[in-house]
Amino acid sequence: MDSNAVAAGAAPGATADRAAPASLFALILFTQLPSAVTLTITAPLLAAMASDLVEPGSSPYLIKLVTGIVAPALIIGYLVAGWLADRFDRRPLIVAFGTVFLLSAMAPAFLDSVGAIVVSRFFAGGCGGALMTIGMAMVGRYYGDEKR
């Protein structure tokens, strides 16, 4: 390992001048994009969802909850993932949260109930927040505290 990297507090095997590899870019893209997509993808669809999914006796506010539930879920995902990332290997966590995110983000296409869509969006938001937290922790480990 480069002596400059040791002085900079970089991860083992890192060099101080090394450019980020393509795999690091892919990690950042895969872990940061889901939370942004989860927050914004349903906003243009709310009007169509309201006309197609309103159930007898249901509140119109339930449709708005489809978008609103994501923010609290992101916060919960941040907190849970921070705790898990400190205790377990981060790569399996990324695979697990990424898989649950993909399944829960695709689930509303197959669901007929607004309540089920809200639950699915909650899981997508939580997993998106977890991916963001774990991804940033991995990037921070790669670069060390000095370059973060």
XYZ file of C-alpha atoms in Angstrom:
148
model
C 0.000 0.000 0.000
C 1.157 3.514 -0.779
C 2.583 5.383 2.227
C 0.543 8.471 1.242
C -2.597 6.371 1.404
C -1.725 5.228 4.916
C -1.156 8.823 5.982
C -4.475 9.864 4.450
C -6.329 7.123 6.329
C -7.456 5.306 3.194
C -8.749 1.792 3.192
C -6.239 -1.054 2.928
C -5.079 -1.514 -0.637
C -5.967 2.032 -1.673
C -3.569 4.575 -3.096
C -3.863 8.296 -2.526
C -3.843 9.248 -6.213
C -5.987 6.433 -7.596
C -9.058 7.468 -9.549
C -12.343 5.833 -8.612
C -12.884 2.612 -10.541
C -15.982 1.966 -12.615
C -17.274 -0.402 -9.962
C -17.309 2.456 -7.444
C -19.315 4.573 -9.877
C -21.752 1.675 -10.328
C -22.021 1.321 -6.545
C -22.861 4.993 -6.150
C -25.380 4.885 -8.994
C -27.075 1.719 -7.726
C -27.299 2.925 -4.138
C -28.225 6.581 -4.628
C -30.679 6.422 -7.519
C -33.402 4.274 -5.907
C -34.282 6.812 -3.224
C -34.653 9.598 -5.799
C -36.730 7.417 -8.083
C -38.916 6.247 -5.220
C -39.716 9.811 -4.221
C -40.588 11.113 -7.670
C -41.892 8.334 -9.859
C -45.497 8.254 -8.637
C -46.199 11.996 -8.536
C -47.331 12.251 -12.195
C -49.426 9.099 -11.832
C -51.513 10.134 -8.821
C -54.447 11.484 -10.849
C -54.746 8.299 -12.891
C -54.345 6.191 -9.774
C -57.076 8.119 -8.002
C -59.600 7.425 -10.750
C -58.635 3.766 -11.171
C -58.033 2.671 -7.597
C -60.608 4.487 -5.488
C -62.382 1.821 -3.507
C -65.870 2.257 -2.109
C -65.633 3.842 1.320
C -61.937 4.706 1.016
C -60.557 8.136 1.719
C -59.026 10.265 -1.058
C -56.160 10.937 1.322
C -55.086 7.326 0.972
C -54.054 8.073 -2.619
C -51.882 10.951 -1.386
C -50.309 8.601 1.135
C -48.885 6.604 -1.789
C -46.372 9.419 -2.275
C -46.243 10.689 1.310
C -45.300 7.386 2.940
C -41.938 7.318 1.194
C -40.285 10.121 3.200
C -40.818 8.551 6.652
C -39.809 5.175 5.210
C -36.560 6.687 3.891
C -35.752 8.016 7.356
C -36.428 4.643 8.955
C -34.315 2.987 6.249
C -31.422 5.375 6.963
C -31.481 4.560 10.664
C -31.863 0.803 10.333
C -29.205 0.538 7.625
C -26.702 2.608 9.603
C -27.058 0.227 12.512
C -26.861 -2.869 10.285
C -23.912 -1.574 8.240
C -21.847 -1.179 11.400
C -22.519 -4.747 12.497
C -22.613 -6.827 9.306
C -20.855 -7.068 5.956
C -22.189 -4.357 3.654
C -22.218 -6.266 0.367
C -24.858 -8.822 1.380
C -26.889 -5.972 2.858
C -26.814 -4.142 -0.480
C -27.935 -7.286 -2.284
C -30.736 -7.916 0.227
C -32.018 -4.333 0.311
C -31.632 -4.017 -3.468
C -33.686 -7.156 -4.044
C -36.457 -6.068 -1.686
C -36.402 -2.602 -3.275
C -36.810 -4.011 -6.787
C -39.642 -6.318 -5.745
C -41.497 -3.675 -3.757
C -40.998 -1.009 -6.434
C -42.456 -3.299 -9.117
C -45.290 -4.637 -6.939
C -47.732 -1.717 -7.482
C -47.987 -2.664 -11.151
C -49.660 -5.900 -10.038
C -51.682 -4.641 -7.058
C -55.313 -3.529 -7.077
C -55.607 -2.129 -3.570
C -54.438 1.336 -2.546
C -53.542 0.026 0.913
C -51.311 -2.664 -0.576
C -49.642 -0.071 -2.794
C -48.961 2.131 0.234
C -47.330 -0.807 2.049
C -45.278 -1.632 -1.055
C -44.144 1.987 -1.338
C -43.185 1.978 2.345
C -40.874 -0.988 1.769
C -39.467 0.600 -1.398
C -38.750 3.829 0.483
C -37.153 2.056 3.416
C -34.945 -0.037 1.174
C -34.039 3.015 -0.926
C -32.916 4.810 2.235
C -30.973 1.758 3.352
C -29.210 1.498 -0.004
C -28.252 5.156 0.163
C -26.809 4.851 3.669
C -24.870 1.650 3.018
C -23.575 2.950 -0.325
C -22.238 6.124 1.243
C -20.658 4.102 4.046
C -18.868 1.955 1.448
C -17.670 5.018 -0.467
C -16.450 6.564 2.784
C -14.567 3.384 3.617
C -12.983 3.379 0.170
C -11.738 6.966 0.372
C -11.169 7.328 4.102
C -12.037 10.292 6.283
C -9.592 12.747 4.719
C -11.057 12.621 1.184
C -14.698 12.274 2.074
